[in-house]
Amino acid sequence: MSGSEPSGVRDAHFPRRAPIDAYGNGGFRFADMSHRGSILCLPSGIYGWSATEADPFGGERLLKVLEEAADIRFLLYGTGRDIRRVPPALLDRLRKAGISCDPMSTGAAVRTYNIMLGEGRPVAAALIAVD
């Protein structure tokens, strides 16, 4: 996955949903592939994403989530090793789009995402890579 857009989402992506097989060491494994760095798991696929533990909420990084809001009811926000509060303005923006956002550690977000994906629920995940 390479390339980059101003939104912090890379052009190249895995073009469908897939459970996350593993996380850690600065990245994720899914669909017999590995990706170094953070990812967005959306209805349209899995995208490389520029968010980090040091800067989990900056800029317009969730525009892609809002573009796909019609197909998302739950956004699991894996904020790294520790749970970080999502800024109120961002929560409000997501709520107005009909999306409930739940911040949690990346590990908890991966596990919850896999369960909800397996149940066919309208879920997306913003997952910050951890070492």
N, CA, C and O atoms as a GROMACS GRO file, in nm:
protein
  524
    1MET      N    1   0.084  -0.116   0.000
    1MET     CA    2   0.000   0.000   0.000
    1MET      C    3   0.089   0.123   0.000
    1MET      O    4   0.167   0.145   0.093
    2SER      N    5   0.077   0.202  -0.103
    2SER     CA    6   0.158   0.323  -0.110
    2SER      C    7   0.077   0.436  -0.168
    2SER      O    8  -0.041   0.418  -0.199
    3GLY      N    9   0.140   0.553  -0.184
    3GLY     CA   10   0.067   0.670  -0.231
    3GLY      C   11   0.013   0.746  -0.112
    3GLY      O   12   0.017   0.697   0.001
    4SER      N   13  -0.037   0.866  -0.137
    4SER     CA   14  -0.086   0.945  -0.025
    4SER      C   15  -0.182   1.051  -0.074
    4SER      O   16  -0.165   1.106  -0.183
    5GLU      N   17  -0.282   1.081   0.006
    5GLU     CA   18  -0.377   1.187  -0.021
    5GLU      C   19  -0.368   1.289   0.090
    5GLU      O   20  -0.318   1.256   0.198
    6PRO      N   21  -0.414   1.413   0.068
    6PRO     CA   22  -0.411   1.514   0.174
    6PRO      C   23  -0.488   1.471   0.299
    6PRO      O   24  -0.457   1.520   0.408
    7SER      N   25  -0.585   1.383   0.287
    7SER     CA   26  -0.665   1.340   0.401
    7SER      C   27  -0.590   1.245   0.494
    7SER      O   28  -0.642   1.208   0.599
    8GLY      N   29  -0.469   1.206   0.456
    8GLY     CA   30  -0.394   1.111   0.538
    8GLY      C   31  -0.426   0.966   0.505
    8GLY      O   32  -0.375   0.876   0.571
    9VAL      N   33  -0.510   0.943   0.404
    9VAL     CA   34  -0.545   0.809   0.360
    9VAL      C   35  -0.469   0.781   0.231
    9VAL      O   36  -0.469   0.865   0.140
   10ARG      N   37  -0.407   0.667   0.221
   10ARG     CA   38  -0.330   0.633   0.101
   10ARG      C   39  -0.423   0.589  -0.012
   10ARG      O   40  -0.526   0.526   0.012
   11ASP      N   41  -0.384   0.622  -0.136
   11ASP     CA   42  -0.463   0.585  -0.254
   11ASP      C   43  -0.481   0.434  -0.265
   11ASP      O   44  -0.593   0.386  -0.281
   12ALA      N   45  -0.371   0.360  -0.256
   12ALA     CA   46  -0.377   0.215  -0.269
   12ALA      C   47  -0.444   0.157  -0.146
   12ALA      O   48  -0.425   0.205  -0.034
   13HIS      N   49  -0.522   0.052  -0.168
   13HIS     CA   50  -0.590  -0.010  -0.055
   13HIS      C   51  -0.627  -0.154  -0.090
   13HIS      O   52  -0.622  -0.195  -0.206
   14PHE      N   53  -0.664  -0.230   0.013
   14PHE     CA   54  -0.715  -0.366  -0.005
   14PHE      C   55  -0.865  -0.348  -0.032
   14PHE      O   56  -0.935  -0.296   0.055
   15PRO      N   57  -0.918  -0.391  -0.148
   15PRO     CA   58  -1.050  -0.350  -0.194
   15PRO      C   59  -1.171  -0.425  -0.137
   15PRO      O   60  -1.274  -0.436  -0.205
   16ARG      N   61  -1.162  -0.477  -0.018
   16ARG     CA   62  -1.280  -0.537   0.044
   16ARG      C   63  -1.258  -0.546   0.194
   16ARG      O   64  -1.149  -0.518   0.245
   17ARG      N   65  -1.364  -0.585   0.265
   17ARG     CA   66  -1.352  -0.601   0.410
   17ARG      C   67  -1.276  -0.730   0.442
   17ARG      O   68  -1.282  -0.828   0.366
   18ALA      N   69  -1.206  -0.728   0.553
   18ALA     CA   70  -1.134  -0.848   0.598
   18ALA      C   71  -1.111  -0.836   0.747
   18ALA      O   72  -1.088  -0.726   0.797
   19PRO      N   73  -1.115  -0.948   0.819
   19PRO     CA   74  -1.079  -0.943   0.961
   19PRO      C   75  -0.930  -0.915   0.976
   19PRO      O   76  -0.850  -0.943   0.886
   20ILE      N   77  -0.894  -0.860   1.089
   20ILE     CA   78  -0.753  -0.834   1.120
   20ILE      C   79  -0.699  -0.958   1.189
   20ILE      O   80  -0.749  -1.000   1.294
   21ASP      N   81  -0.596  -1.018   1.130
   21ASP     CA   82  -0.538  -1.142   1.182
   21ASP      C   83  -0.441  -1.117   1.296
   21ASP      O   84  -0.430  -1.199   1.388
   22ALA      N   85  -0.369  -1.005   1.292
   22ALA     CA   86  -0.270  -0.975   1.396
   22ALA      C   87  -0.239  -0.826   1.394
   22ALA      O   88  -0.258  -0.758   1.293
   23TYR      N   89  -0.191  -0.777   1.509
   23TYR     CA   90  -0.148  -0.638   1.518
   23TYR      C   91  -0.027  -0.632   1.609
   23TYR      O   92  -0.003  -0.723   1.688
   24GLY      N   93   0.049  -0.524   1.599
   24GLY     CA   94   0.169  -0.506   1.680
   24GLY      C   95   0.290  -0.486   1.589
   24GLY      O   96   0.278  -0.491   1.467
   25ASN      N   97   0.405  -0.465   1.648
   25ASN     CA   98   0.527  -0.440   1.572
   25ASN      C   99   0.509  -0.328   1.470
   25ASN      O  100   0.569  -0.330   1.363
   26GLY      N  101   0.424  -0.231   1.504
   26GLY     CA  102   0.405  -0.115   1.417
   26GLY      C  103   0.313  -0.136   1.299
   26GLY      O  104   0.314  -0.055   1.206
   27GLY      N  105   0.233  -0.242   1.300
   27GLY     CA  106   0.145  -0.265   1.185
   27GLY      C  107   0.039  -0.370   1.209
   27GLY      O  108   0.007  -0.403   1.323
   28PHE      N  109  -0.016  -0.421   1.099
   28PHE     CA  110  -0.129  -0.514   1.102
   28PHE      C  111  -0.111  -0.622   0.996
   28PHE      O  112  -0.044  -0.600   0.895
   29ARG      N  113  -0.173  -0.738   1.020
   29ARG     CA  114  -0.182  -0.844   0.919
   29ARG      C  115  -0.328  -0.873   0.893
   29ARG      O  116  -0.408  -0.885   0.986
   30PHE      N  117  -0.363  -0.886   0.765
   30PHE     CA  118  -0.499  -0.917   0.723
   30PHE      C  119  -0.493  -0.973   0.581
   30PHE      O  120  -0.407  -0.934   0.503
   31ALA      N  121  -0.584  -1.064   0.548
   31ALA     CA  122  -0.596  -1.120   0.412
   31ALA      C  123  -0.462  -1.166   0.356
   31ALA      O  124  -0.431  -1.138   0.240
   32ASP      N  125  -0.383  -1.237   0.435
   32ASP     CA  126  -0.252  -1.288   0.394
   32ASP      C  127  -0.155  -1.178   0.351
   32ASP      O  128  -0.064  -1.202   0.272
   33MET      N  129  -0.176  -1.055   0.403
   33MET     CA  130  -0.087  -0.943   0.373
   33MET      C  131  -0.048  -0.877   0.505
   33MET      O  132  -0.110  -0.901   0.608
   34SER      N  133   0.056  -0.796   0.500
   34SER     CA  134   0.090  -0.716   0.617
   34SER      C  135   0.103  -0.571   0.575
   34SER      O  136   0.135  -0.540   0.461
   35HIS      N  137   0.077  -0.483   0.670
   35HIS     CA  138   0.086  -0.340   0.646
   35HIS      C  139   0.154  -0.275   0.764
   35HIS      O  140   0.116  -0.298   0.879
   36ARG      N  141   0.254  -0.195   0.738
   36ARG     CA  142   0.323  -0.120   0.843
   36ARG      C  143   0.255   0.015   0.857
   36ARG      O  144   0.238   0.087   0.758
   37GLY      N  145   0.215   0.050   0.979
   37GLY     CA  146   0.148   0.177   1.004
   37GLY      C  147   0.002   0.155   1.038
   37GLY      O  148  -0.045   0.042   1.047
   38SER      N  149  -0.069   0.265   1.057
   38SER     CA  150  -0.210   0.262   1.096
   38SER      C  151  -0.299   0.234   0.976
   38SER      O  152  -0.258   0.251   0.861
   39ILE      N  153  -0.422   0.189   1.003
   39ILE     CA  154  -0.516   0.156   0.896
   39ILE      C  155  -0.657   0.203   0.928
   39ILE      O  156  -0.695   0.219   1.044
   40LEU      N  157  -0.734   0.225   0.822
   40LEU     CA  158  -0.878   0.247   0.830
   40LEU      C  159  -0.945   0.127   0.766
   40LEU      O  160  -0.914   0.091   0.652
   41CYS      N  161  -1.037   0.064   0.838
   41CYS     CA  162  -1.112  -0.050   0.786
   41CYS      C  163  -1.253   0.000   0.757
   41CYS      O  164  -1.331   0.026   0.849
   42LEU      N  165  -1.286   0.013   0.629
   42LEU     CA  166  -1.412   0.071   0.586
   42LEU      C  167  -1.490  -0.026   0.499
   42LEU      O  168  -1.435  -0.128   0.456
   43PRO      N  169  -1.617   0.003   0.471
   43PRO     CA  170  -1.693  -0.085   0.382
   43PRO      C  171  -1.627  -0.104   0.245
   43PRO      O  172  -1.640  -0.210   0.184
   44SER      N  173  -1.556  -0.002   0.195
   44SER     CA  174  -1.493  -0.010   0.063
   44SER      C  175  -1.357  -0.079   0.066
   44SER      O  176  -1.300  -0.105  -0.040
   45GLY      N  177  -1.304  -0.109   0.184
   45GLY     CA  178  -1.175  -0.177   0.194
   45GLY      C  179  -1.092  -0.129   0.310
   45GLY      O  180  -1.139  -0.056   0.397
   46ILE      N  181  -0.966  -0.170   0.310
   46ILE     CA  182  -0.872  -0.135   0.415
   46ILE      C  183  -0.766  -0.042   0.356
   46ILE      O  184  -0.704  -0.073   0.254
   47TYR      N  185  -0.749   0.073   0.420
   47TYR     CA  186  -0.661   0.178   0.370
   47TYR      C  187  -0.548   0.206   0.467
   47TYR      O  188  -0.569   0.202   0.589
   48GLY      N  189  -0.429   0.234   0.416
   48GLY     CA  190  -0.322   0.285   0.499
   48GLY      C  191  -0.362   0.424   0.545
   48GLY      O  192  -0.429   0.497   0.472
   49TRP      N  193  -0.320   0.461   0.667
   49TRP     CA  194  -0.370   0.584   0.730
   49TRP      C  195  -0.257   0.647   0.809
   49TRP      O  196  -0.177   0.576   0.869
   50SER      N  197  -0.249   0.780   0.810
   50SER     CA  198  -0.133   0.849   0.868
   50SER      C  199  -0.141   0.876   1.018
   50SER      O  200  -0.046   0.931   1.073
   51ALA      N  201  -0.248   0.840   1.087
   51ALA     CA  202  -0.260   0.867   1.230
   51ALA      C  203  -0.155   0.790   1.310
   51ALA      O  204  -0.116   0.680   1.273
   52THR      N  205  -0.111   0.850   1.420
   52THR     CA  206  -0.014   0.788   1.510
   52THR      C  207  -0.062   0.806   1.654
   52THR      O  208  -0.154   0.884   1.680
   53GLU      N  209   0.000   0.734   1.746
   53GLU     CA  210  -0.036   0.750   1.888
   53GLU      C  211  -0.010   0.894   1.934
   53GLU      O  212  -0.084   0.947   2.016
   54ALA      N  213   0.095   0.956   1.880
   54ALA     CA  214   0.128   1.094   1.919
   54ALA      C  215   0.028   1.195   1.861
   54ALA      O  216   0.007   1.301   1.919
   55ASP      N  217  -0.035   1.162   1.748
   55ASP     CA  218  -0.129   1.253   1.681
   55ASP      C  219  -0.247   1.173   1.626
   55ASP      O  220  -0.258   1.156   1.504
   56PRO      N  221  -0.334   1.123   1.714
   56PRO     CA  222  -0.441   1.034   1.669
   56PRO      C  223  -0.561   1.102   1.604
   56PRO      O  224  -0.637   1.036   1.534
   57PHE      N  225  -0.579   1.232   1.626
   57PHE     CA  226  -0.703   1.295   1.581
   57PHE      C  227  -0.682   1.413   1.486
   57PHE      O  228  -0.781   1.473   1.443
   58GLY      N  229  -0.560   1.448   1.453
   58GLY     CA  230  -0.534   1.570   1.376
   58GLY      C  231  -0.585   1.570   1.234
   58GLY      O  232  -0.605   1.464   1.174
   59GLY      N  233  -0.606   1.689   1.182
   59GLY     CA  234  -0.640   1.709   1.041
   59GLY      C  235  -0.775   1.651   1.002
   59GLY      O  236  -0.865   1.636   1.084
   60GLU      N  237  -0.785   1.621   0.876
   60GLU     CA  238  -0.910   1.570   0.818
   60GLU      C  239  -0.900   1.420   0.789
   60GLU      O  240  -0.950   1.372   0.688
   61ARG      N  241  -0.835   1.347   0.879
   61ARG     CA  242  -0.807   1.206   0.854
   61ARG      C  243  -0.929   1.116   0.844
   61ARG      O  244  -0.920   1.006   0.790
   62LEU      N  245  -1.043   1.161   0.894
   62LEU     CA  246  -1.161   1.074   0.892
   62LEU      C  247  -1.260   1.111   0.782
   62LEU      O  248  -1.374   1.066   0.784
   63LEU      N  249  -1.217   1.193   0.686
   63LEU     CA  250  -1.307   1.228   0.575
   63LEU      C  251  -1.356   1.104   0.502
   63LEU      O  252  -1.473   1.098   0.462
   64LYS      N  253  -1.270   1.007   0.484
   64LYS     CA  254  -1.309   0.883   0.414
   64LYS      C  255  -1.419   0.810   0.491
   64LYS      O  256  -1.509   0.752   0.430
   65VAL      N  257  -1.414   0.814   0.623
   65VAL     CA  258  -1.520   0.755   0.706
   65VAL      C  259  -1.652   0.828   0.678
   65VAL      O  260  -1.756   0.765   0.658
   66LEU      N  261  -1.646   0.960   0.678
   66LEU     CA  262  -1.768   1.039   0.655
   66LEU      C  263  -1.823   1.018   0.513
   66LEU      O  264  -1.944   1.020   0.493
   67GLU      N  265  -1.735   0.998   0.416
   67GLU     CA  266  -1.780   0.970   0.278
   67GLU      C  267  -1.860   0.840   0.271
   67GLU      O  268  -1.948   0.826   0.186
   68GLU      N  269  -1.829   0.745   0.359
   68GLU     CA  270  -1.896   0.615   0.358
   68GLU      C  271  -1.998   0.601   0.471
   68GLU      O  272  -2.039   0.490   0.505
   69ALA      N  273  -2.039   0.714   0.529
   69ALA     CA  274  -2.127   0.714   0.646
   69ALA      C  275  -2.257   0.637   0.626
   69ALA      O  276  -2.310   0.580   0.722
   70ALA      N  277  -2.309   0.634   0.505
   70ALA     CA  278  -2.436   0.562   0.480
   70ALA      C  279  -2.425   0.413   0.511
   70ALA      O  280  -2.525   0.348   0.540
   71ASP      N  281  -2.303   0.359   0.506
   71ASP     CA  282  -2.281   0.216   0.529
   71ASP      C  283  -2.216   0.186   0.664
   71ASP      O  284  -2.179   0.072   0.691
   72ILE      N  285  -2.202   0.288   0.750
   72ILE     CA  286  -2.135   0.272   0.879
   72ILE      C  287  -2.227   0.322   0.991
   72ILE      O  288  -2.281   0.432   0.983
   73ARG      N  289  -2.244   0.241   1.093
   73ARG     CA  290  -2.318   0.285   1.212
   73ARG      C  291  -2.226   0.292   1.334
   73ARG      O  292  -2.252   0.366   1.429
   74PHE      N  293  -2.118   0.214   1.331
   74PHE     CA  294  -2.025   0.208   1.443
   74PHE      C  295  -1.883   0.229   1.393
   74PHE      O  296  -1.838   0.161   1.300
   75LEU      N  297  -1.811   0.322   1.455
   75LEU     CA  298  -1.670   0.341   1.427
   75LEU      C  299  -1.593   0.307   1.554
   75LEU      O  300  -1.608   0.373   1.657
   76LEU      N  301  -1.512   0.204   1.547
   76LEU     CA  302  -1.426   0.165   1.658
   76LEU      C  303  -1.294   0.238   1.638
   76LEU      O  304  -1.227   0.219   1.536
   77TYR      N  305  -1.256   0.320   1.735
   77TYR     CA  306  -1.135   0.402   1.722
   77TYR      C  307  -1.028   0.346   1.813
   77TYR      O  308  -1.028   0.370   1.934
   78GLY      N  309  -0.936   0.270   1.755
   78GLY     CA  310  -0.824   0.213   1.830
   78GLY      C  311  -0.717   0.319   1.846
   78GLY      O  312  -0.645   0.348   1.750
   79THR      N  313  -0.706   0.377   1.964
   79THR     CA  314  -0.620   0.493   1.986
   79THR      C  315  -0.477   0.460   2.029
   79THR      O  316  -0.406   0.546   2.079
   80GLY      N  317  -0.436   0.336   2.010
   80GLY     CA  318  -0.301   0.295   2.048
   80GLY      C  319  -0.305   0.205   2.170
   80GLY      O  320  -0.403   0.134   2.192
   81ARG      N  321  -0.198   0.208   2.248
   81ARG     CA  322  -0.193   0.123   2.368
   81ARG      C  323  -0.292   0.169   2.474
   81ARG      O  324  -0.349   0.088   2.547
   82ASP      N  325  -0.312   0.300   2.482
   82ASP     CA  326  -0.401   0.356   2.584
   82ASP      C  327  -0.526   0.414   2.519
   82ASP      O  328  -0.526   0.453   2.402
   83ILE      N  329  -0.633   0.418   2.596
   83ILE     CA  330  -0.757   0.478   2.548
   83ILE      C  331  -0.742   0.630   2.557
   83ILE      O  332  -0.703   0.683   2.661
   84ARG      N  333  -0.774   0.698   2.449
   84ARG     CA  334  -0.771   0.845   2.446
   84ARG      C  335  -0.911   0.894   2.415
   84ARG      O  336  -0.982   0.833   2.335
   85ARG      N  337  -0.951   1.002   2.476
   85ARG     CA  338  -1.082   1.060   2.450
   85ARG      C  339  -1.085   1.122   2.311
   85ARG      O  340  -0.992   1.192   2.272
   86VAL      N  341  -1.191   1.096   2.239
   86VAL     CA  342  -1.210   1.156   2.108
   86VAL      C  343  -1.257   1.300   2.131
   86VAL      O  344  -1.346   1.322   2.214
   87PRO      N  345  -1.200   1.397   2.060
   87PRO     CA  346  -1.242   1.536   2.079
   87PRO      C  347  -1.392   1.552   2.057
   87PRO      O  348  -1.448   1.494   1.964
   88PRO      N  349  -1.460   1.630   2.142
   88PRO     CA  350  -1.605   1.648   2.131
   88PRO      C  351  -1.651   1.695   1.993
   88PRO      O  352  -1.756   1.651   1.945
   89ALA      N  353  -1.576   1.782   1.929
   89ALA     CA  354  -1.616   1.829   1.795
   89ALA      C  355  -1.617   1.714   1.694
   89ALA      O  356  -1.705   1.709   1.608
   90LEU      N  357  -1.522   1.623   1.704
   90LEU     CA  358  -1.518   1.508   1.614
   90LEU      C  359  -1.633   1.413   1.644
   90LEU      O  360  -1.697   1.363   1.552
   91LEU      N  361  -1.659   1.388   1.771
   91LEU     CA  362  -1.773   1.302   1.808
   91LEU      C  363  -1.903   1.360   1.754
   91LEU      O  364  -1.988   1.287   1.702
   92ASP      N  365  -1.919   1.491   1.766
   92ASP     CA  366  -2.041   1.557   1.717
   92ASP      C  367  -2.052   1.543   1.565
   92ASP      O  368  -2.161   1.516   1.513
   93ARG      N  369  -1.942   1.561   1.495
   93ARG     CA  370  -1.942   1.548   1.349
   93ARG      C  371  -1.982   1.406   1.307
   93ARG      O  372  -2.059   1.388   1.213
   94LEU      N  373  -1.930   1.307   1.376
   94LEU     CA  374  -1.964   1.168   1.345
   94LEU      C  375  -2.110   1.139   1.379
   94LEU      O  376  -2.180   1.074   1.302
   95ARG      N  377  -2.156   1.187   1.494
   95ARG     CA  378  -2.296   1.166   1.533
   95ARG      C  379  -2.392   1.225   1.431
   95ARG      O  380  -2.493   1.163   1.397
   96LYS      N  381  -2.360   1.345   1.382
   96LYS     CA  382  -2.445   1.410   1.280
   96LYS      C  383  -2.450   1.328   1.152
   96LYS      O  384  -2.547   1.337   1.076
   97ALA      N  385  -2.347   1.248   1.127
   97ALA     CA  386  -2.344   1.160   1.010
   97ALA      C  387  -2.407   1.024   1.041
   97ALA      O  388  -2.410   0.936   0.954
   98GLY      N  389  -2.459   1.006   1.164
   98GLY     CA  390  -2.523   0.881   1.202
   98GLY      C  391  -2.429   0.773   1.249
   98GLY      O  392  -2.465   0.655   1.249
   99ILE      N  393  -2.308   0.812   1.289
   99ILE     CA  394  -2.205   0.716   1.331
   99ILE      C  395  -2.177   0.729   1.480
   99ILE      O  396  -2.148   0.838   1.528
  100SER      N  397  -2.185   0.618   1.552
  100SER     CA  398  -2.146   0.612   1.692
  100SER      C  399  -1.998   0.578   1.697
  100SER      O  400  -1.954   0.482   1.634
  101CYS      N  401  -1.919   0.656   1.771
  101CYS     CA  402  -1.775   0.636   1.779
  101CYS      C  403  -1.735   0.591   1.918
  101CYS      O  404  -1.767   0.656   2.017
  102ASP      N  405  -1.665   0.478   1.925
  102ASP     CA  406  -1.621   0.423   2.053
  102ASP      C  407  -1.469   0.414   2.057
  102ASP      O  408  -1.410   0.331   1.987
  103PRO      N  409  -1.404   0.500   2.138
  103PRO     CA  410  -1.258   0.489   2.151
  103PRO      C  411  -1.221   0.376   2.246
  103PRO      O  412  -1.288   0.352   2.346
  104MET      N  413  -1.113   0.308   2.213
  104MET     CA  414  -1.062   0.198   2.295
  104MET      C  415  -0.918   0.173   2.255
  104MET      O  416  -0.871   0.229   2.156
  105SER      N  417  -0.849   0.089   2.328
  105SER     CA  418  -0.713   0.054   2.287
  105SER      C  419  -0.719  -0.015   2.151
  105SER      O  420  -0.822  -0.072   2.113
  106THR      N  421  -0.610  -0.011   2.078
  106THR     CA  422  -0.608  -0.075   1.946
  106THR      C  423  -0.639  -0.223   1.956
  106THR      O  424  -0.713  -0.276   1.873
  107GLY      N  425  -0.584  -0.292   2.055
  107GLY     CA  426  -0.611  -0.435   2.070
  107GLY      C  427  -0.759  -0.463   2.089
  107GLY      O  428  -0.813  -0.553   2.025
  108ALA      N  429  -0.824  -0.388   2.176
  108ALA     CA  430  -0.968  -0.406   2.197
  108ALA      C  431  -1.047  -0.373   2.071
  108ALA      O  432  -1.145  -0.440   2.039
  109ALA      N  433  -1.004  -0.269   1.999
  109ALA     CA  434  -1.073  -0.231   1.876
  109ALA      C  435  -1.062  -0.341   1.770
  109ALA      O  436  -1.159  -0.370   1.700
  110VAL      N  437  -0.945  -0.402   1.758
  110VAL     CA  438  -0.926  -0.511   1.661
  110VAL      C  439  -1.018  -0.628   1.696
  110VAL      O  440  -1.087  -0.681   1.608
  111ARG      N  441  -1.020  -0.668   1.822
  111ARG     CA  442  -1.104  -0.781   1.862
  111ARG      C  443  -1.252  -0.751   1.840
  111ARG      O  444  -1.326  -0.836   1.789
  112THR      N  445  -1.296  -0.632   1.878
  112THR     CA  446  -1.436  -0.595   1.862
  112THR      C  447  -1.474  -0.583   1.715
  112THR      O  448  -1.582  -0.626   1.674
  113TYR      N  449  -1.384  -0.525   1.635
  113TYR     CA  450  -1.408  -0.514   1.491
  113TYR      C  451  -1.428  -0.652   1.429
  113TYR      O  452  -1.523  -0.673   1.353
  114ASN      N  453  -1.341  -0.745   1.462
  114ASN     CA  454  -1.352  -0.880   1.404
  114ASN      C  455  -1.486  -0.945   1.440
  114ASN      O  456  -1.548  -1.010   1.356
  115ILE      N  457  -1.529  -0.928   1.563
  115ILE     CA  458  -1.658  -0.986   1.606
  115ILE      C  459  -1.772  -0.921   1.530
  115ILE      O  460  -1.858  -0.991   1.475
  116MET      N  461  -1.775  -0.788   1.528
  116MET     CA  462  -1.885  -0.717   1.462
  116MET      C  463  -1.886  -0.742   1.311
  116MET      O  464  -1.992  -0.755   1.251
  117LEU      N  465  -1.768  -0.750   1.250
  117LEU     CA  466  -1.758  -0.781   1.108
  117LEU      C  467  -1.815  -0.920   1.081
  117LEU      O  468  -1.890  -0.940   0.986
  118GLY      N  469  -1.780  -1.016   1.166
  118GLY     CA  470  -1.831  -1.152   1.153
  118GLY      C  471  -1.982  -1.162   1.168
  118GLY      O  472  -2.045  -1.251   1.112
  119GLU      N  473  -2.039  -1.070   1.245
  119GLU     CA  474  -2.184  -1.065   1.264
  119GLU      C  475  -2.254  -0.988   1.153
  119GLU      O  476  -2.377  -0.980   1.151
  120GLY      N  477  -2.177  -0.931   1.059
  120GLY     CA  478  -2.236  -0.856   0.948
  120GLY      C  479  -2.288  -0.719   0.987
  120GLY      O  480  -2.374  -0.664   0.919
  121ARG      N  481  -2.237  -0.663   1.094
  121ARG     CA  482  -2.283  -0.532   1.141
  121ARG      C  483  -2.216  -0.419   1.062
  121ARG      O  484  -2.107  -0.438   1.010
  122PRO      N  485  -2.279  -0.303   1.054
  122PRO     CA  486  -2.225  -0.189   0.978
  122PRO      C  487  -2.114  -0.118   1.056
  122PRO      O  488  -2.134  -0.009   1.109
  123VAL      N  489  -1.997  -0.180   1.062
  123VAL     CA  490  -1.887  -0.134   1.144
  123VAL      C  491  -1.769  -0.088   1.058
  123VAL      O  492  -1.746  -0.139   0.948
  124ALA      N  493  -1.696   0.008   1.111
  124ALA     CA  494  -1.569   0.051   1.053
  124ALA      C  495  -1.470   0.063   1.170
  124ALA      O  496  -1.512   0.070   1.286
  125ALA      N  497  -1.341   0.067   1.139
  125ALA     CA  498  -1.242   0.081   1.244
  125ALA      C  499  -1.130   0.173   1.199
  125ALA      O  500  -1.082   0.163   1.086
  126ALA      N  501  -1.091   0.261   1.288
  126ALA     CA  502  -0.974   0.347   1.272
  126ALA      C  503  -0.871   0.294   1.370
  126ALA      O  504  -0.885   0.310   1.491
  127LEU      N  505  -0.766   0.230   1.319
  127LEU     CA  506  -0.674   0.155   1.405
  127LEU      C  507  -0.534   0.214   1.399
  127LEU      O  508  -0.468   0.211   1.295
  128ILE      N  509  -0.489   0.267   1.512
  128ILE     CA  510  -0.354   0.324   1.521
  128ILE      C  511  -0.257   0.212   1.555
  128ILE      O  512  -0.278   0.136   1.650
  129ALA      N  513  -0.151   0.203   1.475
  129ALA     CA  514  -0.051   0.098   1.493
  129ALA      C  515   0.021   0.113   1.628
  129ALA      O  516   0.046   0.224   1.674
  130VAL      N  517   0.053   0.000   1.688
  130VAL     CA  518   0.130  -0.004   1.811
  130VAL      C  519   0.252  -0.094   1.792
  130VAL      O  520   0.251  -0.186   1.711
  131ASP      N  521   0.358  -0.064   1.868
  131ASP     CA  522   0.479  -0.147   1.860
  131ASP      C  523   0.465  -0.273   1.941
  131ASP      O  524   0.558  -0.354   1.945
   0.00000   0.00000   0.00000
